[in-house]
Amino acid sequence: MNDYFSKDIRESVRELKTDLLQGLSGQEAQKRLEENGHNRLQGAAERTLFQLFAEQFKDFLVIILIVAAIISMVVGIVQGEGIIDSLVIIAIVIVNAIIGVNQETKANNALKALKEMSSPQAKVIRNGDIVRMSSDELVTGDVVILDAGDYIPADVRLAESFNLKIDEAAITGESVPVEKNCESILPDDAPLGDRVNSAFMGTVITYGRGKGIVSATGMETQMGNIAAMLNESVEETTPLQKKLDSLGKVLGIVCIAVCAIIFVLGLLHGDELMEIFMVSVSLAVAAIPEGLTVVVTVILSMGMQQMVKSHAIIKRLSAVETLGSTTVICSDKTGTLTQNKMTVVKVFDHEKAYDVTGTGYSREGSVTVEKGGRLSSNITELIKGAVLCNDAVYDIEKSQIIGDPTEGAMLVLGEKIGLSKDRLNEEYRRVQEIPFDSDRKLMSTFHEKDGELTIYTKGAPDEILKRCTYIYKDGAVSEITEADRRKILEANLSFAKGALRVLGVASKAVDTLDDFDSQEKSLTYLGLMCMIDPPREEVKPAVDECRKAGIRVKMITGDHKITASAIAGDLGIMSPGEEALEGAEIQLLSDEELREKVKTVNVFARVSPEHKVRLVAACKANGEIVAMTGDGVNDAPSLKRADIGVAMGITGTDVSKEAADMILTDDNFVSIVHAVEEGRTIYNNIRKVVGYLLSCNIGEILLIFLAMLFNLPMPLMPIHLLSINLITDAFPAFALGMEEREPGIMDQKPRDPNESIIDKKMRVAVAMQSLFLGIGALTAFYIGHISYRDVEGGETIARTMCFVAIILGELFRAYSNRSEKRSIFGIRLLSNTFLNKCVIASFAFLVVVVYVPFLNTIFSTAPLTLTQLSEAIGFAVVPTLGGELAKLITKRMK
C-alpha cells in the first residue's frame, strides 16, 4: 500500500530498500522493472488486426461493391455462367483491405515510436550518479531529482524540499500550487490534497526543487487510479485531412452521378443489365478517392519519422502541415543560435578584469595574473560564491554539465583554480535557497559553516548592484560608493558590447533564516563573471536560407540588448542600423504599436514570458505563421500561443515539451530550418499524390463516358477497373509520397495555409492529364476494336490493349508526376527506388495477367502480339505527354 506519507523519511527508505545518496543499482532497478513492469499508464485497448481489417469494409462504396459481387454471383449460378468474376472482385477488395491494414499499422507504429521518444525524462540517481532516463524506466525505490518545470514522473515520497511548490490541479483540482514539506508526517487518513510530503505523477513543479523516492509507478499511482476509470482514444485529424475528406465526399457525389449517367447510357446502348450494373459500381469504387486521407495520414506519419533524423520530434500530425507555411521563427539565443557551452572568459573585481584561459567544459586553463603575482582574494571569493550558489553538476570525467550551462561554466572555472563544488559543499553546507525566477533575475543560496550563516546571490549585474550596500575590496568590506557603482556598470556595459554574458555575485552574513523574503538586501558586492556562448557556425547559413525562403528570423532573449544585438549581427539576423527592443520598451507599447514594431524589429532583449506571448500574438495578428522556441516553465504560454511551439529536448523542462508541437533533440536552430524544409517537402509530395490519384480516377471515368458517348462497346470490364485501382493507383501514390525534396524548395515563399490544395494550377494539370489518359486509352481500344472486330476474341484483344495502355500510361505518368514544375528530362528519373519497385511489380503483374493462359479467363484478357503490344505502349505514352504539356502551361500561370 502506498502509505509512505504517514511514515518518516528513514522508515520510507528502509521499506523501499533504497539509498538517498547512491540510489538503486542498475541490476536491482532492472530486477524491479521485470517484476512490476514499466512506469506507464494503460490507455484504451489497441485495435486488433482483425478490427483494423473489419474497418476497411465500413466504406459505403465498398459495401455496395460486395453486394453487387454477391448479386452477380447469384445471377451467374442461376444462369450457369460461373462465378469467377465475382470471386476475383471480392478477392481484390480483400487485397485492398490488407494493403490498408498494412499501411495503417505502419503509420500507427511510427506515431507510437515518436510518442515514446518524446515521453518525459527523469533525473535519477543510479549507482551514485545522476542520470537522465525515460520516466517509463522508473521503479519503486528510485531516487529522483526534481526541479522547477519538471513533471513528477511517478508517485514520490519527498526526501528534500527547497521552496518546493507543485501544481496538483490534474489530480486534486486545487488551482493554487501546493507548498511541499518533506519533514511532515501525516495521519493515515490524510486526504490526497493534504499530503504535503508527497508528489504525484503527472503534476508540475512550479517553483523550487527537491529530491524524492519513487513510491508507486504506472497504474499503482494516483494518476493510474484515475486512468483506470477512463478509456480515452483520441483520433487526430489534421486540417489538410479534413479538407481532403470533404473533397473526397464532393468528388464521390459527382462520380456517383456520372456513374449513374453511364449506367443509363449503357441501358440505352443495349448492354446487358448485369454487366453495365457491375461496370458502373466498379467504376464508382475505382474512381472515388476514398483512400486519399489514409494515404495522406501515412505520408504525414512517415514524414514525422523522417524528421527524427533531422533532430526534430513532431508530436502532432497537424504540425507537419503548418511547418511548410511558417513565415516567422522566433528563436531564443542561448543554446539554439549558440553552442550552449558557456565559458567564463573574464572575471572582474571592483576595478580590474582578469582573462581566463581554456574553452568549453574542460577544466584545462587558469585565471591569468601578472608575472610573479597571485590571485587576489576578491577573485577567489567571487568564484567561491558562484560555485556555491549553483545547482549544476559537473561530470569531470566526461567533461559534461547536467543542468544550466551558465552555472556549469562557473563550476568549470572553480575547478580551474581548485575550488570544486563537492569540497565547498562539504565545508559550506547548503541549508536553504531562493530559486532563480525571471522577475527577480536572481538566485540565492544559504550556507552554514561553524554555526555561521552566509547568503550567496548571483544574477543580473544591475539587479545585484541595486541590492548591494557594501563592496568587498582586498579582503575587507566597506560601503559601496557611487564611483564604485559607476565603474562596475561601465565595465558591465563594456563586456556586454563584446557579446559577453555578465553575471554579478554578492554575499552577506545573516543571523537567521527568519524573514526569508527580505534577505536579498544590503548585500556585499564581490565581482562580475563574463561568459561567452559562441554562435553555432551552421546557424548563419541557415538564417540566410530562411531569408531566401521568405521566413523572418527574430531573436527573443532574456539577455542584455547589446549582447543580443552583437550575436544577432554576427548571425545576420540584424543589420547595422536596425532597431532592437527591450522588455521595458515593449511594456510601454500598445498592442497596435507592437504589431507595427514586429514588422521591422528582429531582436527583442530582456524580455519576460509575458512579453513573449505578446510578441507571438502581434506577429500572428499581422497574418504571420509563427514558430516559437522555448525551454522553461514560463515559456509554455508562448509555445501554446504560437502556430508551432518548439521545445528544447536537452535543456527544456517537461512543461515546455508538453506544451510544444515539436521537440528539438539537439537544441539547434538549424534543426528548425530542416523541419520547415521537410514540412514543405511533405506538403509538395501530398500535392503530387492528390494530383496523381485524381487524374487517374477522372481519366478512368472519361474513358468509359467517352466510349458510351461514341456508341462504342464497353472498353473495360469490372475486373479491369478494380485491378487498375489496386495496381496503378495505390502503390505509385505511396511512392510519390516518399519523394526527396526538390531543388529550390527553400527559395519559394511560404504557402498560404488557407489556400486549397487543389489550386488553379493543379486543376489545369489534373484536367489535362485526365483528358490525355482517357483519350490515349480509348484510342488504343478503338484501334483494337476496328482492327480485330472480325477476328474471334477481337473484343477481348481490344479491351486488353486498352487495359495495357491505361496501366502503363499511369505508371509512366507517375515518373512525370515526381515534379510539378520540372520536366521529366530535368529530374533524375530513377532516383525514387520505391517507385521503381512499384512500377516493376505492377508491370510484372500486367505481363502475367496478359500472357498466362488460365489468368486470361479470370481477368478477361488475351495474349497480345508484338504489334498489338507496341500499339498499346505507344498510346500509353500519351498521358505523360499531357502531364509535360500541363507543366508548360502552369509554369506561365501566376
mmCIF file with all atom_site columns, N, CA and C in Angstrom, residues 620-665:
data_model
loop_
_atom_site.group_PDB
_atom_site.id
_atom_site.type_symbol
_atom_site.label_atom_id
_atom_site.label_alt_id
_atom_site.label_comp_id
_atom_site.label_asym_id
_atom_site.label_entity_id
_atom_site.label_seq_id
_atom_site.pdbx_PDB_ins_code
_atom_site.Cartn_x
_atom_site.Cartn_y
_atom_site.Cartn_z
_atom_site.occupancy
_atom_site.B_iso_or_equiv
_atom_site.pdbx_formal_charge
_atom_site.auth_seq_id
_atom_site.auth_comp_id
_atom_site.auth_asym_id
_atom_site.auth_atom_id
_atom_site.pdbx_PDB_model_num
ATOM 1   N N  . LYS A 1 620 ? 1.163  37.053 -35.115 1.00 0.00 ? 620 LYS A N  1
ATOM 2   C CA . LYS A 1 620 ? 0.003  36.340 -35.657 1.00 0.00 ? 620 LYS A CA 1
ATOM 3   C C  . LYS A 1 620 ? -1.072 37.319 -36.122 1.00 0.00 ? 620 LYS A C  1
ATOM 4   N N  . ALA A 1 621 ? -1.195 38.428 -35.397 1.00 0.00 ? 621 ALA A N  1
ATOM 5   C CA . ALA A 1 621 ? -2.188 39.439 -35.778 1.00 0.00 ? 621 ALA A CA 1
ATOM 6   C C  . ALA A 1 621 ? -1.852 40.064 -37.134 1.00 0.00 ? 621 ALA A C  1
ATOM 7   N N  . ASN A 1 622 ? -0.574 40.007 -37.508 1.00 0.00 ? 622 ASN A N  1
ATOM 8   C CA . ASN A 1 622 ? -0.131 40.515 -38.813 1.00 0.00 ? 622 ASN A CA 1
ATOM 9   C C  . ASN A 1 622 ? -0.274 39.458 -39.903 1.00 0.00 ? 622 ASN A C  1
ATOM 10  N N  . GLY A 1 623 ? -0.866 38.323 -39.561 1.00 0.00 ? 623 GLY A N  1
ATOM 11  C CA . GLY A 1 623 ? -1.068 37.275 -40.562 1.00 0.00 ? 623 GLY A CA 1
ATOM 12  C C  . GLY A 1 623 ? 0.101  36.327 -40.711 1.00 0.00 ? 623 GLY A C  1
ATOM 13  N N  . GLU A 1 624 ? 1.064  36.394 -39.796 1.00 0.00 ? 624 GLU A N  1
ATOM 14  C CA . GLU A 1 624 ? 2.233  35.515 -39.880 1.00 0.00 ? 624 GLU A CA 1
ATOM 15  C C  . GLU A 1 624 ? 1.913  34.136 -39.294 1.00 0.00 ? 624 GLU A C  1
ATOM 16  N N  . ILE A 1 625 ? 2.610  33.116 -39.787 1.00 0.00 ? 625 ILE A N  1
ATOM 17  C CA . ILE A 1 625 ? 2.569  31.769 -39.204 1.00 0.00 ? 625 ILE A CA 1
ATOM 18  C C  . ILE A 1 625 ? 3.852  31.636 -38.384 1.00 0.00 ? 625 ILE A C  1
ATOM 19  N N  . VAL A 1 626 ? 3.698  31.529 -37.069 1.00 0.00 ? 626 VAL A N  1
ATOM 20  C CA . VAL A 1 626 ? 4.826  31.716 -36.149 1.00 0.00 ? 626 VAL A CA 1
ATOM 21  C C  . VAL A 1 626 ? 5.282  30.399 -35.520 1.00 0.00 ? 626 VAL A C  1
ATOM 22  N N  . ALA A 1 627 ? 6.595  30.161 -35.607 1.00 0.00 ? 627 ALA A N  1
ATOM 23  C CA . ALA A 1 627 ? 7.235  29.092 -34.832 1.00 0.00 ? 627 ALA A CA 1
ATOM 24  C C  . ALA A 1 627 ? 7.981  29.760 -33.686 1.00 0.00 ? 627 ALA A C  1
ATOM 25  N N  . MET A 1 628 ? 7.801  29.247 -32.482 1.00 0.00 ? 628 MET A N  1
ATOM 26  C CA . MET A 1 628 ? 8.371  29.871 -31.288 1.00 0.00 ? 628 MET A CA 1
ATOM 27  C C  . MET A 1 628 ? 9.143  28.836 -30.481 1.00 0.00 ? 628 MET A C  1
ATOM 28  N N  . THR A 1 629 ? 10.371 29.167 -30.096 1.00 0.00 ? 629 THR A N  1
ATOM 29  C CA . THR A 1 629 ? 11.152 28.240 -29.282 1.00 0.00 ? 629 THR A CA 1
ATOM 30  C C  . THR A 1 629 ? 11.057 28.620 -27.805 1.00 0.00 ? 629 THR A C  1
ATOM 31  N N  . GLY A 1 630 ? 11.249 27.627 -26.942 1.00 0.00 ? 630 GLY A N  1
ATOM 32  C CA . GLY A 1 630 ? 11.240 27.879 -25.501 1.00 0.00 ? 630 GLY A CA 1
ATOM 33  C C  . GLY A 1 630 ? 11.753 26.664 -24.761 1.00 0.00 ? 630 GLY A C  1
ATOM 34  N N  . ASP A 1 631 ? 12.164 26.888 -23.508 1.00 0.00 ? 631 ASP A N  1
ATOM 35  C CA . ASP A 1 631 ? 12.669 25.756 -22.731 1.00 0.00 ? 631 ASP A CA 1
ATOM 36  C C  . ASP A 1 631 ? 12.194 25.766 -21.276 1.00 0.00 ? 631 ASP A C  1
ATOM 37  N N  . GLY A 1 632 ? 11.656 26.880 -20.807 1.00 0.00 ? 632 GLY A N  1
ATOM 38  C CA . GLY A 1 632 ? 11.291 26.985 -19.399 1.00 0.00 ? 632 GLY A CA 1
ATOM 39  C C  . GLY A 1 632 ? 9.813  26.804 -19.141 1.00 0.00 ? 632 GLY A C  1
ATOM 40  N N  . VAL A 1 633 ? 9.470  26.725 -17.862 1.00 0.00 ? 633 VAL A N  1
ATOM 41  C CA . VAL A 1 633 ? 8.066  26.616 -17.455 1.00 0.00 ? 633 VAL A CA 1
ATOM 42  C C  . VAL A 1 633 ? 7.282  27.810 -17.974 1.00 0.00 ? 633 VAL A C  1
ATOM 43  N N  . ASN A 1 634 ? 7.865  28.989 -17.831 1.00 0.00 ? 634 ASN A N  1
ATOM 44  C CA . ASN A 1 634 ? 7.160  30.214 -18.200 1.00 0.00 ? 634 ASN A CA 1
ATOM 45  C C  . ASN A 1 634 ? 7.059  30.410 -19.712 1.00 0.00 ? 634 ASN A C  1
ATOM 46  N N  . ASP A 1 635 ? 7.755  29.556 -20.480 1.00 0.00 ? 635 ASP A N  1
ATOM 47  C CA . ASP A 1 635 ? 7.648  29.642 -21.936 1.00 0.00 ? 635 ASP A CA 1
ATOM 48  C C  . ASP A 1 635 ? 6.413  28.912 -22.455 1.00 0.00 ? 635 ASP A C  1
ATOM 49  N N  . ALA A 1 636 ? 5.804  28.087 -21.612 1.00 0.00 ? 636 ALA A N  1
ATOM 50  C CA . ALA A 1 636 ? 4.667  27.272 -22.054 1.00 0.00 ? 636 ALA A CA 1
ATOM 51  C C  . ALA A 1 636 ? 3.541  28.100 -22.683 1.00 0.00 ? 636 ALA A C  1
ATOM 52  N N  . PRO A 1 637 ? 3.147  29.243 -22.100 1.00 0.00 ? 637 PRO A N  1
ATOM 53  C CA . PRO A 1 637 ? 2.065  30.031 -22.726 1.00 0.00 ? 637 PRO A CA 1
ATOM 54  C C  . PRO A 1 637 ? 2.400  30.490 -24.137 1.00 0.00 ? 637 PRO A C  1
ATOM 55  N N  . SER A 1 638 ? 3.637  30.952 -24.357 1.00 0.00 ? 638 SER A N  1
ATOM 56  C CA . SER A 1 638 ? 4.007  31.426 -25.697 1.00 0.00 ? 638 SER A CA 1
ATOM 57  C C  . SER A 1 638 ? 4.131  30.256 -26.674 1.00 0.00 ? 638 SER A C  1
ATOM 58  N N  . LEU A 1 639 ? 4.578  29.087 -26.200 1.00 0.00 ? 639 LEU A N  1
ATOM 59  C CA . LEU A 1 639 ? 4.652  27.902 -27.059 1.00 0.00 ? 639 LEU A CA 1
ATOM 60  C C  . LEU A 1 639 ? 3.249  27.475 -27.495 1.00 0.00 ? 639 LEU A C  1
ATOM 61  N N  . LYS A 1 640 ? 2.308  27.549 -26.551 1.00 0.00 ? 640 LYS A N  1
ATOM 62  C CA . LYS A 1 640 ? 0.922  27.203 -26.870 1.00 0.00 ? 640 LYS A CA 1
ATOM 63  C C  . LYS A 1 640 ? 0.311  28.202 -27.843 1.00 0.00 ? 640 LYS A C  1
ATOM 64  N N  . ARG A 1 641 ? 0.673  29.477 -27.669 1.00 0.00 ? 641 ARG A N  1
ATOM 65  C CA . ARG A 1 641 ? 0.082  30.559 -28.482 1.00 0.00 ? 641 ARG A CA 1
ATOM 66  C C  . ARG A 1 641 ? 0.598  30.521 -29.920 1.00 0.00 ? 641 ARG A C  1
ATOM 67  N N  . ALA A 1 642 ? 1.834  30.054 -30.099 1.00 0.00 ? 642 ALA A N  1
ATOM 68  C CA . ALA A 1 642 ? 2.433  30.022 -31.434 1.00 0.00 ? 642 ALA A CA 1
ATOM 69  C C  . ALA A 1 642 ? 1.754  28.966 -32.299 1.00 0.00 ? 642 ALA A C  1
ATOM 70  N N  . ASP A 1 643 ? 1.890  29.120 -33.613 1.00 0.00 ? 643 ASP A N  1
ATOM 71  C CA . ASP A 1 643 ? 1.362  28.105 -34.525 1.00 0.00 ? 643 ASP A CA 1
ATOM 72  C C  . ASP A 1 643 ? 2.155  26.811 -34.396 1.00 0.00 ? 643 ASP A C  1
ATOM 73  N N  . ILE A 1 644 ? 3.467  26.961 -34.184 1.00 0.00 ? 644 ILE A N  1
ATOM 74  C CA . ILE A 1 644 ? 4.347  25.810 -33.947 1.00 0.00 ? 644 ILE A CA 1
ATOM 75  C C  . ILE A 1 644 ? 5.175  26.108 -32.705 1.00 0.00 ? 644 ILE A C  1
ATOM 76  N N  . GLY A 1 645 ? 4.894  25.428 -31.609 1.00 0.00 ? 645 GLY A N  1
ATOM 77  C CA . GLY A 1 645 ? 5.702  25.566 -30.401 1.00 0.00 ? 645 GLY A CA 1
ATOM 78  C C  . GLY A 1 645 ? 6.870  24.602 -30.471 1.00 0.00 ? 645 GLY A C  1
ATOM 79  N N  . VAL A 1 646 ? 8.072  25.126 -30.256 1.00 0.00 ? 646 VAL A N  1
ATOM 80  C CA . VAL A 1 646 ? 9.288  24.311 -30.386 1.00 0.00 ? 646 VAL A CA 1
ATOM 81  C C  . VAL A 1 646 ? 10.011 24.279 -29.043 1.00 0.00 ? 646 VAL A C  1
ATOM 82  N N  . ALA A 1 647 ? 10.084 23.099 -28.432 1.00 0.00 ? 647 ALA A N  1
ATOM 83  C CA . ALA A 1 647 ? 10.749 22.953 -27.132 1.00 0.00 ? 647 ALA A CA 1
ATOM 84  C C  . ALA A 1 647 ? 12.145 22.380 -27.320 1.00 0.00 ? 647 ALA A C  1
ATOM 85  N N  . MET A 1 648 ? 13.015 22.724 -26.382 1.00 0.00 ? 648 MET A N  1
ATOM 86  C CA . MET A 1 648 ? 14.379 22.211 -26.405 1.00 0.00 ? 648 MET A CA 1
ATOM 87  C C  . MET A 1 648 ? 14.424 20.826 -25.754 1.00 0.00 ? 648 MET A C  1
ATOM 88  N N  . GLY A 1 649 ? 14.952 19.852 -26.454 1.00 0.00 ? 649 GLY A N  1
ATOM 89  C CA . GLY A 1 649 ? 14.985 18.491 -25.939 1.00 0.00 ? 649 GLY A CA 1
ATOM 90  C C  . GLY A 1 649 ? 16.022 18.270 -24.860 1.00 0.00 ? 649 GLY A C  1
ATOM 91  N N  . ILE A 1 650 ? 17.100 19.060 -24.884 1.00 0.00 ? 650 ILE A N  1
ATOM 92  C CA . ILE A 1 650 ? 18.192 18.868 -23.921 1.00 0.00 ? 650 ILE A CA 1
ATOM 93  C C  . ILE A 1 650 ? 17.964 19.713 -22.676 1.00 0.00 ? 650 ILE A C  1
ATOM 94  N N  . THR A 1 651 ? 17.781 21.010 -22.872 1.00 0.00 ? 651 THR A N  1
ATOM 95  C CA . THR A 1 651 ? 17.654 21.915 -21.722 1.00 0.00 ? 651 THR A CA 1
ATOM 96  C C  . THR A 1 651 ? 16.198 22.203 -21.358 1.00 0.00 ? 651 THR A C  1
ATOM 97  N N  . GLY A 1 652 ? 15.264 21.758 -22.177 1.00 0.00 ? 652 GLY A N  1
ATOM 98  C CA . GLY A 1 652 ? 13.863 22.089 -21.945 1.00 0.00 ? 652 GLY A CA 1
ATOM 99  C C  . GLY A 1 652 ? 13.256 21.355 -20.764 1.00 0.00 ? 652 GLY A C  1
ATOM 100 N N  . THR A 1 653 ? 12.331 22.024 -20.103 1.00 0.00 ? 653 THR A N  1
ATOM 101 C CA . THR A 1 653 ? 11.597 21.397 -18.999 1.00 0.00 ? 653 THR A CA 1
ATOM 102 C C  . THR A 1 653 ? 10.486 20.521 -19.570 1.00 0.00 ? 653 THR A C  1
ATOM 103 N N  . ASP A 1 654 ? 9.977  19.627 -18.738 1.00 0.00 ? 654 ASP A N  1
ATOM 104 C CA . ASP A 1 654 ? 8.884  18.763 -19.169 1.00 0.00 ? 654 ASP A CA 1
ATOM 105 C C  . ASP A 1 654 ? 7.657  19.575 -19.566 1.00 0.00 ? 654 ASP A C  1
ATOM 106 N N  . VAL A 1 655 ? 7.417  20.671 -18.844 1.00 0.00 ? 655 VAL A N  1
ATOM 107 C CA . VAL A 1 655 ? 6.246  21.502 -19.135 1.00 0.00 ? 655 VAL A CA 1
ATOM 108 C C  . VAL A 1 655 ? 6.354  22.108 -20.533 1.00 0.00 ? 655 VAL A C  1
ATOM 109 N N  . SER A 1 656 ? 7.537  22.611 -20.876 1.00 0.00 ? 656 SER A N  1
ATOM 110 C CA . SER A 1 656 ? 7.716  23.202 -22.213 1.00 0.00 ? 656 SER A CA 1
ATOM 111 C C  . SER A 1 656 ? 7.569  22.139 -23.298 1.00 0.00 ? 656 SER A C  1
ATOM 112 N N  . LYS A 1 657 ? 8.071  20.935 -23.040 1.00 0.00 ? 657 LYS A N  1
ATOM 113 C CA . LYS A 1 657 ? 7.958  19.860 -24.030 1.00 0.00 ? 657 LYS A CA 1
ATOM 114 C C  . LYS A 1 657 ? 6.506  19.443 -24.217 1.00 0.00 ? 657 LYS A C  1
ATOM 115 N N  . GLU A 1 658 ? 5.761  19.438 -23.124 1.00 0.00 ? 658 GLU A N  1
ATOM 116 C CA . GLU A 1 658 ? 4.352  19.054 -23.212 1.00 0.00 ? 658 GLU A CA 1
ATOM 117 C C  . GLU A 1 658 ? 3.556  20.103 -23.977 1.00 0.00 ? 658 GLU A C  1
ATOM 118 N N  . ALA A 1 659 ? 3.907  21.375 -23.810 1.00 0.00 ? 659 ALA A N  1
ATOM 119 C CA . ALA A 1 659 ? 3.167  22.454 -24.468 1.00 0.00 ? 659 ALA A CA 1
ATOM 120 C C  . ALA A 1 659 ? 3.516  22.574 -25.946 1.00 0.00 ? 659 ALA A C  1
ATOM 121 N N  . ALA A 1 660 ? 4.674  22.041 -26.336 1.00 0.00 ? 660 ALA A N  1
ATOM 122 C CA . ALA A 1 660 ? 5.189  22.245 -27.690 1.00 0.00 ? 660 ALA A CA 1
ATOM 123 C C  . ALA A 1 660 ? 4.577  21.270 -28.689 1.00 0.00 ? 660 ALA A C  1
ATOM 124 N N  . ASP A 1 661 ? 4.676  21.644 -29.968 1.00 0.00 ? 661 ASP A N  1
ATOM 125 C CA . ASP A 1 661 ? 4.293  20.753 -31.066 1.00 0.00 ? 661 ASP A CA 1
ATOM 126 C C  . ASP A 1 661 ? 5.493  19.975 -31.583 1.00 0.00 ? 661 ASP A C  1
ATOM 127 N N  . MET A 1 662 ? 6.679  20.521 -31.318 1.00 0.00 ? 662 MET A N  1
ATOM 128 C CA . MET A 1 662 ? 7.901  19.919 -31.841 1.00 0.00 ? 662 MET A CA 1
ATOM 129 C C  . MET A 1 662 ? 8.987  20.012 -30.775 1.00 0.00 ? 662 MET A C  1
ATOM 130 N N  . ILE A 1 663 ? 9.804  18.968 -30.668 1.00 0.00 ? 663 ILE A N  1
ATOM 131 C CA . ILE A 1 663 ? 10.906 18.959 -29.714 1.00 0.00 ? 663 ILE A CA 1
ATOM 132 C C  . ILE A 1 663 ? 12.203 18.784 -30.482 1.00 0.00 ? 663 ILE A C  1
ATOM 133 N N  . LEU A 1 664 ? 13.160 19.685 -30.237 1.00 0.00 ? 664 LEU A N  1
ATOM 134 C CA . LEU A 1 664 ? 14.472 19.572 -30.874 1.00 0.00 ? 664 LEU A CA 1
ATOM 135 C C  . LEU A 1 664 ? 15.389 18.723 -29.999 1.00 0.00 ? 664 LEU A C  1
ATOM 136 N N  . THR A 1 665 ? 15.856 17.613 -30.521 1.00 0.00 ? 665 THR A N  1
ATOM 137 C CA . THR A 1 665 ? 16.700 16.733 -29.714 1.00 0.00 ? 665 THR A CA 1
ATOM 138 C C  . THR A 1 665 ? 18.119 17.250 -29.586 1.00 0.00 ? 665 THR A C  1
#
